[in-house]
Tab-separated table of C-alpha atoms in Angstrom:
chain	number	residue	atom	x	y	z
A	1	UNK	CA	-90.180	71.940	149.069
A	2	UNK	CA	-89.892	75.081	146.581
A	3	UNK	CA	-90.675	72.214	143.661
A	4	UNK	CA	-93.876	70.206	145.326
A	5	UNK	CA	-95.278	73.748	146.079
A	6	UNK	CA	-94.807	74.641	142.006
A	7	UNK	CA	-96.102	71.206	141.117
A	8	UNK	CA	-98.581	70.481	143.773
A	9	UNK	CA	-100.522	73.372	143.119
A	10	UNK	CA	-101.477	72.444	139.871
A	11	UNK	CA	-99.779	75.550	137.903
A	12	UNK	CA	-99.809	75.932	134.498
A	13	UNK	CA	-97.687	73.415	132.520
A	14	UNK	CA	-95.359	76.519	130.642
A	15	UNK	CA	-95.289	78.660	134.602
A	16	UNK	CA	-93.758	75.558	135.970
A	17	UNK	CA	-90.982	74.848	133.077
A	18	UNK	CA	-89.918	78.735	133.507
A	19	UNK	CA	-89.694	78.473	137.371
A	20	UNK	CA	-87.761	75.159	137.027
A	21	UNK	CA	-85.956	76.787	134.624
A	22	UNK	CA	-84.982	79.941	136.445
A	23	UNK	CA	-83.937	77.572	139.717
A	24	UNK	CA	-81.746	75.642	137.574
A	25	UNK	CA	-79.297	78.357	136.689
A	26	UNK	CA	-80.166	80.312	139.948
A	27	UNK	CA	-76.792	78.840	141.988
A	28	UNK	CA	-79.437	77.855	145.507
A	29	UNK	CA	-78.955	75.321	147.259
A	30	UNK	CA	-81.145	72.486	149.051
A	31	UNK	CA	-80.787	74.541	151.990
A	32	UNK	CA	-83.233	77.940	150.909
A	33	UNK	CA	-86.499	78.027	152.700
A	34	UNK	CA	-89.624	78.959	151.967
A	35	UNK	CA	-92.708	79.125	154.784
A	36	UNK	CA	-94.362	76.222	155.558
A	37	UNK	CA	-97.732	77.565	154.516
A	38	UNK	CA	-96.371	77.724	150.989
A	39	UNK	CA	-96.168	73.862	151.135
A	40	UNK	CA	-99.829	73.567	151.894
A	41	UNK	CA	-102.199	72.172	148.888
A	42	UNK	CA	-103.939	74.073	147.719
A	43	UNK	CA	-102.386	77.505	148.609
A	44	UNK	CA	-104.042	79.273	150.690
A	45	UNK	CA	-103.408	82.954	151.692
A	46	UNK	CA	-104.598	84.223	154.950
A	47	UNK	CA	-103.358	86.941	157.425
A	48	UNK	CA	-102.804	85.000	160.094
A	49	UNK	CA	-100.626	82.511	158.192
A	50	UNK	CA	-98.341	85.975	156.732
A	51	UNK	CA	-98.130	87.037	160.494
A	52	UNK	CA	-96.736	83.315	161.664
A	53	UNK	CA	-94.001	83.239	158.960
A	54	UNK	CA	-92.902	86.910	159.745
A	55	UNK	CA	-93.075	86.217	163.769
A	56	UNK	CA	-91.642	83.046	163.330
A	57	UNK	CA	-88.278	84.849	162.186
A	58	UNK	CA	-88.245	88.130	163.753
A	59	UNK	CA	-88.677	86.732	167.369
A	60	UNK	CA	-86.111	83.825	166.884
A	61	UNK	CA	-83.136	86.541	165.832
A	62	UNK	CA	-84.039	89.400	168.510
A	63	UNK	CA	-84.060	86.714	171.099
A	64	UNK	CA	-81.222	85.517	170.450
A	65	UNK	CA	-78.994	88.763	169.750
A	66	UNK	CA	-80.844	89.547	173.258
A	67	UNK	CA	-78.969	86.393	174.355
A	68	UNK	CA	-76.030	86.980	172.915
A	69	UNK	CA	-75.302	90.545	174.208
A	70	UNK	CA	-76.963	90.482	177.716
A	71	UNK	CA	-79.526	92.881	176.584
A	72	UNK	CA	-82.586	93.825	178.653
A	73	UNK	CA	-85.371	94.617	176.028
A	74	UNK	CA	-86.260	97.524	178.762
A	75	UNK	CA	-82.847	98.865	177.670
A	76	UNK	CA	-84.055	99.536	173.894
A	77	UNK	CA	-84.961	103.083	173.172
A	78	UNK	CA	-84.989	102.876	169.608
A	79	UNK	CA	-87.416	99.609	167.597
A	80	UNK	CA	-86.713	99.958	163.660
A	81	UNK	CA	-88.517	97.354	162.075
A	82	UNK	CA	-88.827	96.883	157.737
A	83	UNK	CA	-90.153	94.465	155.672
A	84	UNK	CA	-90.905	95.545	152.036
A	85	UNK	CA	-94.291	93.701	151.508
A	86	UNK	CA	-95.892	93.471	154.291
A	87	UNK	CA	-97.134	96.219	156.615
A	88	UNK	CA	-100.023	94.401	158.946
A	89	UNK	CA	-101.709	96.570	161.480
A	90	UNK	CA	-100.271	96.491	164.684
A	91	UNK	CA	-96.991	97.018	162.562
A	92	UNK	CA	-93.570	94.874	163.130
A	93	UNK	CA	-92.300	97.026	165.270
A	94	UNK	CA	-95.305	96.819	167.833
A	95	UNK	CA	-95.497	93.358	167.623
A	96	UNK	CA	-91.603	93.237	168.861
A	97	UNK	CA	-92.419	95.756	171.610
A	98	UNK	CA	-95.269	93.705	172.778
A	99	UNK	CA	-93.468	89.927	172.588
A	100	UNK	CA	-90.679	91.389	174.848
A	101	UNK	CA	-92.193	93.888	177.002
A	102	UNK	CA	-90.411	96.811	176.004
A	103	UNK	CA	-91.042	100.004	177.865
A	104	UNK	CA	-93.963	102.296	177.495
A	105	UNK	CA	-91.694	105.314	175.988
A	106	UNK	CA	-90.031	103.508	173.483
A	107	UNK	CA	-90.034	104.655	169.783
A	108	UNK	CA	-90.916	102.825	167.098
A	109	UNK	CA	-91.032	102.522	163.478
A	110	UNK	CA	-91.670	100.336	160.376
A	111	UNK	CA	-90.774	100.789	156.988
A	112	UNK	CA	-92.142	99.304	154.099
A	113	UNK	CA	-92.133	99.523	150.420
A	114	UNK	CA	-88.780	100.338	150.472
A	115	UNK	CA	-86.948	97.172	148.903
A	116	UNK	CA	-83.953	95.264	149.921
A	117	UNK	CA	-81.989	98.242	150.566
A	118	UNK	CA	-84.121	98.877	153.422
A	119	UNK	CA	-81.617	97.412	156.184
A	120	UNK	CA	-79.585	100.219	154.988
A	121	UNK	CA	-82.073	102.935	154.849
A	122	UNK	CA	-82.838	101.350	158.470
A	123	UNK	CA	-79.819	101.663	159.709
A	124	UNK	CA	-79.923	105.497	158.178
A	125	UNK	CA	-82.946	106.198	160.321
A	126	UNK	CA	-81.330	104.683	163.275
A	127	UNK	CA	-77.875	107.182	162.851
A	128	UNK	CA	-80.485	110.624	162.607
A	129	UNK	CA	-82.562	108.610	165.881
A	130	UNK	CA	-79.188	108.347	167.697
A	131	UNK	CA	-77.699	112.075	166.623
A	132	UNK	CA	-80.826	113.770	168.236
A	133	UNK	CA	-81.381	111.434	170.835
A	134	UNK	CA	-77.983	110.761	172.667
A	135	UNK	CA	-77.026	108.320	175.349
A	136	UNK	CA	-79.665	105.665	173.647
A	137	UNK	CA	-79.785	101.855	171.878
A	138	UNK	CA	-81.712	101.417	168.480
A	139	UNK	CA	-82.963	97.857	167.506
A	140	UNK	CA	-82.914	97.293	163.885
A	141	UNK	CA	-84.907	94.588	162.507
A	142	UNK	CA	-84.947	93.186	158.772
A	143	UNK	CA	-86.782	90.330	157.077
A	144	UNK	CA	-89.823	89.689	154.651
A	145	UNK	CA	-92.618	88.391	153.995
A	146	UNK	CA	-93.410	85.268	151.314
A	147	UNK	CA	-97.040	84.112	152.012
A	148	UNK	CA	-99.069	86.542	150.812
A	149	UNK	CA	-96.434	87.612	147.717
A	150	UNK	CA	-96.473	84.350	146.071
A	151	UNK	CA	-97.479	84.242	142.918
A	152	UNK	CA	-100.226	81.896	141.134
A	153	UNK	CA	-100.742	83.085	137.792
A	154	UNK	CA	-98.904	82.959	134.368
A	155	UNK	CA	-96.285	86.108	133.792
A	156	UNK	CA	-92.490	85.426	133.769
A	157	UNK	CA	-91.509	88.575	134.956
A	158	UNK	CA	-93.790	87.828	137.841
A	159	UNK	CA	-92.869	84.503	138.601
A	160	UNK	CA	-89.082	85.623	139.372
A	161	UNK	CA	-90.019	86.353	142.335
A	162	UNK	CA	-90.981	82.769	143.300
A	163	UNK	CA	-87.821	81.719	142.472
A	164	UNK	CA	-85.717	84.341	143.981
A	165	UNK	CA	-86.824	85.153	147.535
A	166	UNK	CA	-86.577	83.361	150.530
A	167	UNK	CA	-87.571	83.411	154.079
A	168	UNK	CA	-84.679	84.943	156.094
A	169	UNK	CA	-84.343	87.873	158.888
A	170	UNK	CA	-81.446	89.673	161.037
A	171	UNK	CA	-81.288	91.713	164.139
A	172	UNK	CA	-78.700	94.341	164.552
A	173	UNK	CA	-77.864	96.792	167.862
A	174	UNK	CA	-76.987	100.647	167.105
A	175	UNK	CA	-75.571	102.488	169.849
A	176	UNK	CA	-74.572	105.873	171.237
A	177	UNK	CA	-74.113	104.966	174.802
A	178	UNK	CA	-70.647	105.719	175.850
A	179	UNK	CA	-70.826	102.298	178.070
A	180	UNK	CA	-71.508	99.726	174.576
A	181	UNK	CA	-68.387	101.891	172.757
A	182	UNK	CA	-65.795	98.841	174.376
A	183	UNK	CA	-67.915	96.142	173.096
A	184	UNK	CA	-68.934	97.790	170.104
A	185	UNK	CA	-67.854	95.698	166.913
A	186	UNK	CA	-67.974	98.729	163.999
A	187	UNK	CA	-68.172	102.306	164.283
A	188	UNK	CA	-70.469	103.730	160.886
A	189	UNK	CA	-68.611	105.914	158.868
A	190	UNK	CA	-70.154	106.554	156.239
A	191	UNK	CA	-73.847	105.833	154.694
A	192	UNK	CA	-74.867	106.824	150.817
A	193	UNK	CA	-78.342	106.466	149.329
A	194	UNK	CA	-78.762	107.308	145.871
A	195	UNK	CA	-82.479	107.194	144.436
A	196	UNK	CA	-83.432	107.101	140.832
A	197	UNK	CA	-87.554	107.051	140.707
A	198	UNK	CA	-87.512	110.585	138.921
A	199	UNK	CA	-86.411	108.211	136.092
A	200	UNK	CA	-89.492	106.452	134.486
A	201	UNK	CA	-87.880	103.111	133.476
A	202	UNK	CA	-85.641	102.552	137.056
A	203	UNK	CA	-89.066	103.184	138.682
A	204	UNK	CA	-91.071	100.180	137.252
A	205	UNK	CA	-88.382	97.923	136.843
A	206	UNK	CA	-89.374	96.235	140.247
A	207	UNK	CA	-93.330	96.645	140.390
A	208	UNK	CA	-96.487	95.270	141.702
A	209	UNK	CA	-99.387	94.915	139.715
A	210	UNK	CA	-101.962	93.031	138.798
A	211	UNK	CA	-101.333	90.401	135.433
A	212	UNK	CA	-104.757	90.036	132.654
A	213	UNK	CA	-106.104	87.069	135.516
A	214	UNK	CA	-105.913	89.983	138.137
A	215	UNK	CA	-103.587	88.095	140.230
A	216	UNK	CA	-101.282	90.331	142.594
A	217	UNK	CA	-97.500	90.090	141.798
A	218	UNK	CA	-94.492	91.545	141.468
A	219	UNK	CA	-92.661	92.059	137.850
A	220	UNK	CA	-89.152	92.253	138.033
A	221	UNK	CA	-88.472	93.929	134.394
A	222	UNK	CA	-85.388	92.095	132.340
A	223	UNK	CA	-83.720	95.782	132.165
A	224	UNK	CA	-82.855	95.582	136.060
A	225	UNK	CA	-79.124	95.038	135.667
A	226	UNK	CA	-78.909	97.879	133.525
A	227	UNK	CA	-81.015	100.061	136.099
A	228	UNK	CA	-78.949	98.735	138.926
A	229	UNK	CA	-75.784	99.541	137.067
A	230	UNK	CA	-76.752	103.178	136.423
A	231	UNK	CA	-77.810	103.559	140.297
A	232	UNK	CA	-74.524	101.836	141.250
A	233	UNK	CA	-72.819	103.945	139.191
A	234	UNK	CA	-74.197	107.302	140.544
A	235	UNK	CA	-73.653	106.191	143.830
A	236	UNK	CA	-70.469	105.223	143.525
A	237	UNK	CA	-69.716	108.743	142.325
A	238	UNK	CA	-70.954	110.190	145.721
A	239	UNK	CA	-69.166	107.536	147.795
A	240	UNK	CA	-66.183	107.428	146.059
A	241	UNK	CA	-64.655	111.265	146.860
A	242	UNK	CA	-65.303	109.714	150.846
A	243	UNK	CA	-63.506	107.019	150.837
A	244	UNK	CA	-60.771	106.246	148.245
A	245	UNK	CA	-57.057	107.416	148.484
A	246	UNK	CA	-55.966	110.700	147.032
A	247	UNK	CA	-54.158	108.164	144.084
A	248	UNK	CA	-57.278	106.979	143.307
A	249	UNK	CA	-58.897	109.970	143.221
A	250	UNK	CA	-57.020	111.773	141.158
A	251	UNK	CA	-57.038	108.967	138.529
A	252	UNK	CA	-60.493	109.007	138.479
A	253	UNK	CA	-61.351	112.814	137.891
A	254	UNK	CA	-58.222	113.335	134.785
A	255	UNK	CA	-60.575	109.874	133.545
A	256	UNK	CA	-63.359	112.433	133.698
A	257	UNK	CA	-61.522	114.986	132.247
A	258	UNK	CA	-60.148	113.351	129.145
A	259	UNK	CA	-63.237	111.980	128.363
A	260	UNK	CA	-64.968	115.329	127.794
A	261	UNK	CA	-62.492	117.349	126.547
A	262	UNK	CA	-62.320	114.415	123.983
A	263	UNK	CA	-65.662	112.939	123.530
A	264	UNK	CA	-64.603	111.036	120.122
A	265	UNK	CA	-61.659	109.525	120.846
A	266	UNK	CA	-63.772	106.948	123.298
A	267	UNK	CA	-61.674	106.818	126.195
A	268	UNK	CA	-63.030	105.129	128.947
A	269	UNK	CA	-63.536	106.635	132.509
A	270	UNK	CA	-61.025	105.308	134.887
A	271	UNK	CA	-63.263	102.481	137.187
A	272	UNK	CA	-61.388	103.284	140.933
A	273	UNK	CA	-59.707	100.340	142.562
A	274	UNK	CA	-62.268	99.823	145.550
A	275	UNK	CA	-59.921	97.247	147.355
A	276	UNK	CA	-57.846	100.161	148.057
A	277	UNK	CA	-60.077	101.532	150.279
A	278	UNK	CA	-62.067	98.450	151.827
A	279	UNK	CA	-61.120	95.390	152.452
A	280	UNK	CA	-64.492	93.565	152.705
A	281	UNK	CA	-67.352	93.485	150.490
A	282	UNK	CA	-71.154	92.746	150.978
A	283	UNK	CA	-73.308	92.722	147.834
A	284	UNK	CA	-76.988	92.459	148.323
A	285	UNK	CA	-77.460	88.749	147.400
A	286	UNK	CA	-80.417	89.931	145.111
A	287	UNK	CA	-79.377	87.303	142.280
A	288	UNK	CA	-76.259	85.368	140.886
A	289	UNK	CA	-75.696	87.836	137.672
A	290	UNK	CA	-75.886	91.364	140.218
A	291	UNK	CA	-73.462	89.824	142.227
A	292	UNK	CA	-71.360	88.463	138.760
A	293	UNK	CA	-71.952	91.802	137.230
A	294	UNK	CA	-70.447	93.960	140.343
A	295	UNK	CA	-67.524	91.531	140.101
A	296	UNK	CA	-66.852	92.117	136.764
A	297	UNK	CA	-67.103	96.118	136.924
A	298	UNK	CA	-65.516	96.374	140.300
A	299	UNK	CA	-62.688	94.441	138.954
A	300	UNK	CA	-63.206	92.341	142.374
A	301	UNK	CA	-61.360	89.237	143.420
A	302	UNK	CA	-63.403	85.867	144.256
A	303	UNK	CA	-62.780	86.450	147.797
A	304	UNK	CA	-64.253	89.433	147.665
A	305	UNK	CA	-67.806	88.269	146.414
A	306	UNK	CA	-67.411	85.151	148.536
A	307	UNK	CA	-69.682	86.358	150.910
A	308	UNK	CA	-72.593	87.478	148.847
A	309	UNK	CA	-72.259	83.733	146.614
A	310	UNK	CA	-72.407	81.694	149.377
A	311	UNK	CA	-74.992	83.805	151.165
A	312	UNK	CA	-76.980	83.452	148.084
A	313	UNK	CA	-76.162	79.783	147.532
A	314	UNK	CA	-77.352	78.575	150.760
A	315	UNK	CA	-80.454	81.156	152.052
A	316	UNK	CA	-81.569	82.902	148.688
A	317	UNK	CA	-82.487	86.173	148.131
A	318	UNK	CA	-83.795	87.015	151.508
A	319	UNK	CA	-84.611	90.811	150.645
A	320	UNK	CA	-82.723	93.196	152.807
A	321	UNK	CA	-81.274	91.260	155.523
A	322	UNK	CA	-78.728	89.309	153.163
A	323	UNK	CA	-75.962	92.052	153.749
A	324	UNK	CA	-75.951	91.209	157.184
A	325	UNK	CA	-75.834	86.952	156.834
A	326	UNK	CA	-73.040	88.263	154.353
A	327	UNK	CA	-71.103	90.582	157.290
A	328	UNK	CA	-71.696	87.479	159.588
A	329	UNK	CA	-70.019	84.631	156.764
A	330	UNK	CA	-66.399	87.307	156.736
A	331	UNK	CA	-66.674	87.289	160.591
A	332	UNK	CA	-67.298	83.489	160.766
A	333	UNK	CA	-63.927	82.610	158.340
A	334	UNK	CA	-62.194	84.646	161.128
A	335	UNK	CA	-61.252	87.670	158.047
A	336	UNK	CA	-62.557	90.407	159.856
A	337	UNK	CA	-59.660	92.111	161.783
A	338	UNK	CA	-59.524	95.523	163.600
A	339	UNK	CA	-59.067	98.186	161.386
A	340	UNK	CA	-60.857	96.224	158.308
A	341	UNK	CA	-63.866	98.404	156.655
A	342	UNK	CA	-66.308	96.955	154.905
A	343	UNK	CA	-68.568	97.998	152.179
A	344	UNK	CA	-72.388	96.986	152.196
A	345	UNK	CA	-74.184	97.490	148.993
A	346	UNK	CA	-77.751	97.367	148.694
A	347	UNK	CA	-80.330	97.592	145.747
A	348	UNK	CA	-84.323	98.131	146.351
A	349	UNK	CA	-87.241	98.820	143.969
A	350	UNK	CA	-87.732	102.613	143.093
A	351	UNK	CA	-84.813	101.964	142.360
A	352	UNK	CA	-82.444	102.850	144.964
A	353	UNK	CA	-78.373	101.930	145.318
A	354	UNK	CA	-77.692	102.533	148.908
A	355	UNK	CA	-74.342	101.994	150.652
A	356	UNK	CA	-72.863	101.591	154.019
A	357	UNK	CA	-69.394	102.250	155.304
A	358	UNK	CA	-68.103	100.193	158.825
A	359	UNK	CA	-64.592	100.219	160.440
A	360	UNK	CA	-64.277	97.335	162.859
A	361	UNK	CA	-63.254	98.628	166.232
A	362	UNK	CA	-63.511	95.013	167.786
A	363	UNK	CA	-60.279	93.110	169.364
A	364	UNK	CA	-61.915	89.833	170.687
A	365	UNK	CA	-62.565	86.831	168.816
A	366	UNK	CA	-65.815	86.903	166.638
A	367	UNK	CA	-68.480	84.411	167.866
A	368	UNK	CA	-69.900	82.238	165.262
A	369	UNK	CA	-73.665	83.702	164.336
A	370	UNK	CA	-75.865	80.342	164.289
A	371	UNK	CA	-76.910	80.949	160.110
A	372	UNK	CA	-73.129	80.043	159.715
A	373	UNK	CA	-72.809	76.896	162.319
A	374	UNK	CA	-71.528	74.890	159.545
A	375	UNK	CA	-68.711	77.423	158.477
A	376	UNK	CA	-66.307	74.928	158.163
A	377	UNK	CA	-67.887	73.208	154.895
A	378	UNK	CA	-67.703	76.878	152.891
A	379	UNK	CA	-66.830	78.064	150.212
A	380	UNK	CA	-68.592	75.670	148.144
A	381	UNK	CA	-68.067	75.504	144.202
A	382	UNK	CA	-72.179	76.591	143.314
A	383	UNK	CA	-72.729	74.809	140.093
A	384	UNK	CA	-73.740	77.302	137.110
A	385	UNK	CA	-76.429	75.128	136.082
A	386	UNK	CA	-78.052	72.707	138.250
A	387	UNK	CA	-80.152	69.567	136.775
A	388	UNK	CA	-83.707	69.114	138.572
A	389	UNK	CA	-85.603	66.457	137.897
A	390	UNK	CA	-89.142	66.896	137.343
C-alpha cells in the first residue's frame, strides 16, 4: 500500500526512485502499515482523518490491556498519553478519559514533541506521579501520528520519514498499589535520560521545517548515527556505574585512566560487557543501521538484537512504542524468566538517549500479546536488500 500511495499520487519521478530506494535496503516487511487515509488519491490531509488513525490505535490497545488485566477504567488515577507529532485539542489523553469514562479526578497528561524516546520519558513521568501520589495506577499510552506528517514534496532528508514510520501504538499499567505488586510483571529499577540540544548539530539532526515548495516535513540529517552514538555514549556513562558488576567497572575506569595519562599512545577506552548485567535488550527500532550499529559497539550477540530486527522487520519504525512490541516478542519466545532485567533504549529528536532498567518479578506463564500471534514463524532471515518492482 506504502508503494500505490508513492506512485498514485503522482510524485516526482527522482522522490519516488529515492523512497523505493530507501524501502529496498530498509529490512520491512509486507506486513508495516500505514493509515488508510494515506492510500486515498489524491492525498488529502484533514483533522478529522489524523484523529481516526490515532483513535483507531489508541482505543484498540487500552481496551484490550483493560481486557487482559480485569481493569476498571474508574480504577486509573494516572492517563499519560504521547505522541510526538500530533497534539490536537482535546489532547490524547482526554480523548482516552472520555471513550472509557474515567473518573472526574483523574490526572492527565500528553506529551509531545518529544521523539521516540517518549515511552520512556512517559514512563519517567509516571515513576515522579506514583512517588508523590501513593496507593495509585498510571496508564501510559504511546503511538503516532502519520496523516498529517506525510510528506509531498522533493527533499531526501525529508522523505525518510515516509519510508521509516509506521502506524503502531502500546498500552502499559504502572503501579504503586500494594494489591497489583503479586501480579506485577517488572519492578523499574532504574531510568536514565541523557539530553544533548545544548549541542547545535544533535539539535537539528531530526527537524521540522518547511523545504523551498513550503511543504511541512521532517529532515532527518545523514549525521544521526553519529549524534545517536555520542548520546548513547554519554548515557551509557551515567547508566553504566548503576548497573554493571564491580569487574566491569573497574575495567572500565583504568580504560579511562590510561587513556589520559597517555593521550598518544591511542589506547582505546574499555567498551563494558553489557550482557553481564542484563540479559535482554530492546533497541528503539528507529532503523536497520541504529540497531546494526548498537550491535556492533555493544559487542551484542544476534539474540540479543532479535527483538528490535524483527520488531522492525514486521511493524516499522513505529516511533516510541517499538520498545514495548520489542519487550512483548522476548516474552512471546517464552525468554523472559524471573530474575531477567532488561534494558530499553530509546532515541528521540533534540536529541535525547534515554534508558530504562526492569527486573521481572513475574512467575506465571507470559500470555502471548496479539502483535505477536504468529510467534511461531520468527526469527525470520530479513533480506539486506529487497527487490521491488516498480
Amino acid at each position: 500500500m506504502f508503494l500505490e500511495a508513492v506512485f498514485l499520487n503522482n510524485m516526482d519521478p527522482d522522490s519516488i526512485a529515492f523512497q523505493i530506494k530507501i524501502l529496498e535496503k530498509s529490512g520491512f516487511s509486507e506486513e508495516t502499515c500505514i493509515p488508510p487515509s494515506l492510500a486515498r488519491v489524491p492525498i488529502r490531509k484533514s483533522l478529522p482523518l489524523a484523529v481516526e488513525e490515532v483513535v483507531t490505535v489508541i482505543f484498540s490497545v487500552v481496551s484490550d490491556l483493560f481486557k487482559k488485566n480485569s481493569i476498571n477504567p474508574k480504577a486509573i488515577d494516572i492517563v499519560i498519553s504521547n505522541a510526538s507529532m500530533f497534539c490536537p485539542t482535546p489532547s490524547l489523553s482526554s480523548m482516552i478519559i472520555n471513550k472509557f469514562r474515567m473518573r472526574s479526578n483523574v490526572m492527565s497528561f500528553h506529551l509531545s514533541g518529544m521523539g521516540c524516546s517518549a515511552g520512556i520519558i512517559s514512563v519517567g513521568l509516571a515513576k515522579d506521579l506514583l512517588r508523590v501520589h501513593c496507593n495509585s495506577l498510571a496508564l501510559i499510552v504511546s503511538t503516532e501520528s502519520l496523516h498529517l506528517n506525510w510528506y509531498t514534496g522533493k527533499n531526501p532528508p525529508m522523505l525518510l520519514t515516509n519510508c521509516l514510520f509506521r502506524m503502531g501504538g502500546a498500552a502499559i499499567l504502572l503501579s504503586s498499589r500494594k494489591e497489583d505488586k503479586s501480579k506485577a510483571k517488572y519492578e523499574l529499577q532504574h531510568l536514565v535520560r541523557t539530553n544533548k540540544a545544548q549541542d547545535d548539530v544533535s539539535h537539528a539532526c531530526v527537524y521540522q521545517d518547511v523545504d523551498s515548495e513550503n511543504k511541512v516535513g521532517v529532515s532527518i540529517s545523514k549525521g544521526i548515527l553519529h549524534v545517536a552514538g555520542a548520546a548513547l555514549k554519554a548515557n551509557i556513562a551515567a547508566l553504566g556505574p548503576l548497573v554493571l558488576p564491580f569487574k566491569e567497572k573497574l575495567r572500565y575506569g583504568c580504560s579511562i585512566i590510561c587513556h589520559k595519562m597517555w593521550p598518544t599512545r591511542r589506547t582505546s577506552i574499555y567498551i563494558p560487557d553489557f550482557k553481564k548485567a542484563f540479559e535482554h535488550f530492546c533497541i528503539h527500532a528507529g532503523g536497520k543501521a541504529v540497531i546494526q550499529a548498537i550491535e556492533k559497539n555493544l559487542h551484542l550477540r544476534k539474540q540479543d538484537v532479535e527483538p528490535s530486527k524483527m520488531t522492525l522487520y514486521k511493524f516499522g519504525n513505529t516511533s516510541s512504542s517499538s520498545i514495548w512490541y520489542e519487550l512483548a516478542y522476548i516474552e512471546a519466545k517464552g525468554r523472559m524468566k524471573r530474575g531477567d532485567r532488561v534494558w530499553q533504549i530509546a532515541f528521540g529528536s533534540g536529541f535525547k538517549c534515554n534508558s530504562a532498567v526492569w527486573k521481572c518479578v513475574y512467575d506465571s506463564k507470559f500470555e502471548i500479546a496479539n502483535a505477536w500471534s504468529d510467534i511461531s514463524t520468527y526469527p525470520v532471515e530479513a533480506p539486506d536488500f529487497v527487490k521491488i518492482s516498480e
